[in-house]
Amino acid sequence: MSVTIDITGLPPERVAVVPSPLAELGMALHALSEPGHHPGLQGWATAVSSRLDPCLADRLCEADFLWRTTFSDVFAPFAGIPGGSTLPGATLAEELDLLDKLTDDQFVSAALEFTCRLRYDVQTPSPLTDPELRRRAVELAAARGAVQEQFTRRLLEDPPAVRAWFRQLMLDCDEAFFADTWARLQPQLAADARHKIELLRRKGLGEALTSLSGAVSLDEEAALVTVDKLTVGRTATGDGGLVLVPTSLGWPHVMVLHRYGWQPSITYPASGTRPQAPSVEQLTRRLEALAHPVRMRLCRHLARAPHTTSELADAHGVSAPEISRHLAVLKKAGLITDCRRGRYVQHQLDLTAVARLGSDFIEGILR
């Protein structure tokens, strides 16, 4: 599974790397509402939350599904401006002005993304004018909760009022905490953008894209950018451009804007903010490797100390060839390491790799 961007005919000058204050504010709100996604930001999140005005905190709860369960495209209004050449603004105010330039249909469509059922990458009628789509939007929102249903009804009945409310909410967040955060992060993001632009100039688009994340690759012959994700989507630059947006608060998320009619963009963790993440294929391989009860028991032994194949065979009452087959699966998944001690080869669980799959598994095998 992956999201692809067809870049046929895209010249290098139409690839831009630009930080976005509004996108970073969206990331900040996501990190505040989902601190478990961002363990490296828990100190910052705790500090901000502790001094957040209770009234503002309550207002954020009215629409936190726009940044908690999904990342709404209202945080990337530049992509919705016709022509496919608009870039993020240098300030939050400039980006909110771009948001005001979107039509009501565009804003409503982007804001309703949290329902996860309205089509995203194909042209559809507007729920503002199509009664059946309007009914469906309310129904899907109601399935998510009463707050989501109330927000959707307000949005469909009076888009300008919700747009004004959202703009003021972002400005209040800026005054409360984000202005200081952006002042600290903006130089780092600008430096990362300059580095990517230099890579693009010296080594080409393929090298520049690979530097964003191990999940991003370019097939130059097919003129296709692929982002390895557990979702399927496709878009094309067409006559427009491709915008790469660095974030300091977004790891581990790599997000691809592929909304129909909008300029494609990739939001990626800036250099220095991310460890290397496994591919979806590698993650699948690891989960499948751990799903077998014999391999689970092997992991229990290998987590405590290195063992040879013969030792494991004796301990489990299984033949050495069968143990070898299970070890090969674990090794292919990158979960065990080998070390030679004289004539013996010892196997040991790579706890660092396993830890990234979850603490519950480690606690289970070490219990």
PDB file of N, CA and C in Angstrom, residues 166-199:
ATOM      1  N   PHE A 166     -12.935  29.297  13.388  1.00  0.00           N
ATOM      2  CA  PHE A 166     -11.681  28.558  13.276  1.00  0.00           C
ATOM      3  C   PHE A 166     -10.500  29.525  13.178  1.00  0.00           C
ATOM      4  N   ARG A 167     -10.647  30.573  12.388  1.00  0.00           N
ATOM      5  CA  ARG A 167      -9.558  31.554  12.246  1.00  0.00           C
ATOM      6  C   ARG A 167      -9.218  32.174  13.601  1.00  0.00           C
ATOM      7  N   GLN A 168     -10.242  32.567  14.351  1.00  0.00           N
ATOM      8  CA  GLN A 168      -9.990  33.180  15.651  1.00  0.00           C
ATOM      9  C   GLN A 168      -9.356  32.189  16.618  1.00  0.00           C
ATOM     10  N   LEU A 169      -9.758  30.930  16.526  1.00  0.00           N
ATOM     11  CA  LEU A 169      -9.180  29.902  17.378  1.00  0.00           C
ATOM     12  C   LEU A 169      -7.680  29.762  17.108  1.00  0.00           C
ATOM     13  N   MET A 170      -7.294  29.766  15.844  1.00  0.00           N
ATOM     14  CA  MET A 170      -5.871  29.661  15.495  1.00  0.00           C
ATOM     15  C   MET A 170      -5.097  30.887  15.989  1.00  0.00           C
ATOM     16  N   LEU A 171      -5.694  32.064  15.870  1.00  0.00           N
ATOM     17  CA  LEU A 171      -5.024  33.278  16.351  1.00  0.00           C
ATOM     18  C   LEU A 171      -4.862  33.247  17.866  1.00  0.00           C
ATOM     19  N   ASP A 172      -5.867  32.736  18.561  1.00  0.00           N
ATOM     20  CA  ASP A 172      -5.774  32.648  20.024  1.00  0.00           C
ATOM     21  C   ASP A 172      -4.708  31.632  20.446  1.00  0.00           C
ATOM     22  N   CYS A 173      -4.586  30.542  19.687  1.00  0.00           N
ATOM     23  CA  CYS A 173      -3.515  29.571  19.957  1.00  0.00           C
ATOM     24  C   CYS A 173      -2.146  30.207  19.740  1.00  0.00           C
ATOM     25  N   ASP A 174      -2.053  31.027  18.714  1.00  0.00           N
ATOM     26  CA  ASP A 174      -0.789  31.698  18.428  1.00  0.00           C
ATOM     27  C   ASP A 174      -0.390  32.599  19.593  1.00  0.00           C
ATOM     28  N   GLU A 175      -1.353  33.340  20.100  1.00  0.00           N
ATOM     29  CA  GLU A 175      -1.071  34.248  21.215  1.00  0.00           C
ATOM     30  C   GLU A 175      -0.749  33.476  22.488  1.00  0.00           C
ATOM     31  N   ALA A 176      -1.447  32.347  22.694  1.00  0.00           N
ATOM     32  CA  ALA A 176      -1.299  31.602  23.939  1.00  0.00           C
ATOM     33  C   ALA A 176       0.022  30.843  24.025  1.00  0.00           C
ATOM     34  N   PHE A 177       0.440  30.234  22.918  1.00  0.00           N
ATOM     35  CA  PHE A 177       1.655  29.412  23.005  1.00  0.00           C
ATOM     36  C   PHE A 177       2.432  29.271  21.701  1.00  0.00           C
ATOM     37  N   PHE A 178       1.753  29.383  20.543  1.00  0.00           N
ATOM     38  CA  PHE A 178       2.432  28.979  19.321  1.00  0.00           C
ATOM     39  C   PHE A 178       3.444  30.004  18.830  1.00  0.00           C
ATOM     40  N   ALA A 179       3.217  31.288  19.080  1.00  0.00           N
ATOM     41  CA  ALA A 179       4.175  32.302  18.608  1.00  0.00           C
ATOM     42  C   ALA A 179       5.567  32.017  19.155  1.00  0.00           C
ATOM     43  N   ASP A 180       5.650  31.673  20.434  1.00  0.00           N
ATOM     44  CA  ASP A 180       6.951  31.353  21.033  1.00  0.00           C
ATOM     45  C   ASP A 180       7.531  30.075  20.430  1.00  0.00           C
ATOM     46  N   THR A 181       6.673  29.077  20.237  1.00  0.00           N
ATOM     47  CA  THR A 181       7.126  27.813  19.662  1.00  0.00           C
ATOM     48  C   THR A 181       7.645  28.019  18.242  1.00  0.00           C
ATOM     49  N   TRP A 182       6.919  28.785  17.444  1.00  0.00           N
ATOM     50  CA  TRP A 182       7.325  29.028  16.058  1.00  0.00           C
ATOM     51  C   TRP A 182       8.631  29.811  15.992  1.00  0.00           C
ATOM     52  N   ALA A 183       8.806  30.785  16.880  1.00  0.00           N
ATOM     53  CA  ALA A 183      10.048  31.559  16.893  1.00  0.00           C
ATOM     54  C   ALA A 183      11.245  30.656  17.161  1.00  0.00           C
ATOM     55  N   ARG A 184      11.036  29.620  17.959  1.00  0.00           N
ATOM     56  CA  ARG A 184      12.118  28.686  18.264  1.00  0.00           C
ATOM     57  C   ARG A 184      12.355  27.705  17.124  1.00  0.00           C
ATOM     58  N   LEU A 185      11.281  27.265  16.465  1.00  0.00           N
ATOM     59  CA  LEU A 185      11.397  26.212  15.458  1.00  0.00           C
ATOM     60  C   LEU A 185      11.707  26.736  14.057  1.00  0.00           C
ATOM     61  N   GLN A 186      11.281  27.950  13.753  1.00  0.00           N
ATOM     62  CA  GLN A 186      11.383  28.456  12.384  1.00  0.00           C
ATOM     63  C   GLN A 186      12.809  28.440  11.834  1.00  0.00           C
ATOM     64  N   PRO A 187      13.837  28.846  12.614  1.00  0.00           N
ATOM     65  CA  PRO A 187      15.203  28.779  12.055  1.00  0.00           C
ATOM     66  C   PRO A 187      15.626  27.359  11.687  1.00  0.00           C
ATOM     67  N   GLN A 188      15.261  26.380  12.506  1.00  0.00           N
ATOM     68  CA  GLN A 188      15.607  24.993  12.207  1.00  0.00           C
ATOM     69  C   GLN A 188      14.919  24.525  10.927  1.00  0.00           C
ATOM     70  N   LEU A 189      13.645  24.890  10.780  1.00  0.00           N
ATOM     71  CA  LEU A 189      12.898  24.473   9.583  1.00  0.00           C
ATOM     72  C   LEU A 189      13.437  25.172   8.335  1.00  0.00           C
ATOM     73  N   ALA A 190      13.798  26.435   8.472  1.00  0.00           N
ATOM     74  CA  ALA A 190      14.365  27.162   7.337  1.00  0.00           C
ATOM     75  C   ALA A 190      15.692  26.548   6.916  1.00  0.00           C
ATOM     76  N   ALA A 191      16.518  26.146   7.890  1.00  0.00           N
ATOM     77  CA  ALA A 191      17.797  25.515   7.566  1.00  0.00           C
ATOM     78  C   ALA A 191      17.588  24.180   6.875  1.00  0.00           C
ATOM     79  N   ASP A 192      16.606  23.413   7.333  1.00  0.00           N
ATOM     80  CA  ASP A 192      16.318  22.133   6.697  1.00  0.00           C
ATOM     81  C   ASP A 192      15.837  22.341   5.260  1.00  0.00           C
ATOM     82  N   ALA A 193      15.005  23.354   5.057  1.00  0.00           N
ATOM     83  CA  ALA A 193      14.508  23.648   3.709  1.00  0.00           C
ATOM     84  C   ALA A 193      15.665  24.030   2.788  1.00  0.00           C
ATOM     85  N   ARG A 194      16.609  24.849   3.285  1.00  0.00           N
ATOM     86  CA  ARG A 194      17.758  25.234   2.461  1.00  0.00           C
ATOM     87  C   ARG A 194      18.595  24.012   2.086  1.00  0.00           C
ATOM     88  N   HIS A 195      18.754  23.103   3.041  1.00  0.00           N
ATOM     89  CA  HIS A 195      19.532  21.894   2.770  1.00  0.00           C
ATOM     90  C   HIS A 195      18.863  21.046   1.687  1.00  0.00           C
ATOM     91  N   LYS A 196      17.549  20.899   1.760  1.00  0.00           N
ATOM     92  CA  LYS A 196      16.837  20.093   0.765  1.00  0.00           C
ATOM     93  C   LYS A 196      16.895  20.758  -0.614  1.00  0.00           C
ATOM     94  N   ILE A 197      16.800  22.066  -0.647  1.00  0.00           N
ATOM     95  CA  ILE A 197      16.886  22.785  -1.920  1.00  0.00           C
ATOM     96  C   ILE A 197      18.269  22.596  -2.548  1.00  0.00           C
ATOM     97  N   GLU A 198      19.299  22.626  -1.707  1.00  0.00           N
ATOM     98  CA  GLU A 198      20.662  22.413  -2.209  1.00  0.00           C
ATOM     99  C   GLU A 198      20.822  20.981  -2.732  1.00  0.00           C
ATOM    100  N   LEU A 199      20.246  20.011  -2.029  1.00  0.00           N
ATOM    101  CA  LEU A 199      20.274  18.622  -2.503  1.00  0.00           C
ATOM    102  C   LEU A 199      19.578  18.502  -3.849  1.00  0.00           C
TER     103      LEU A 199
END
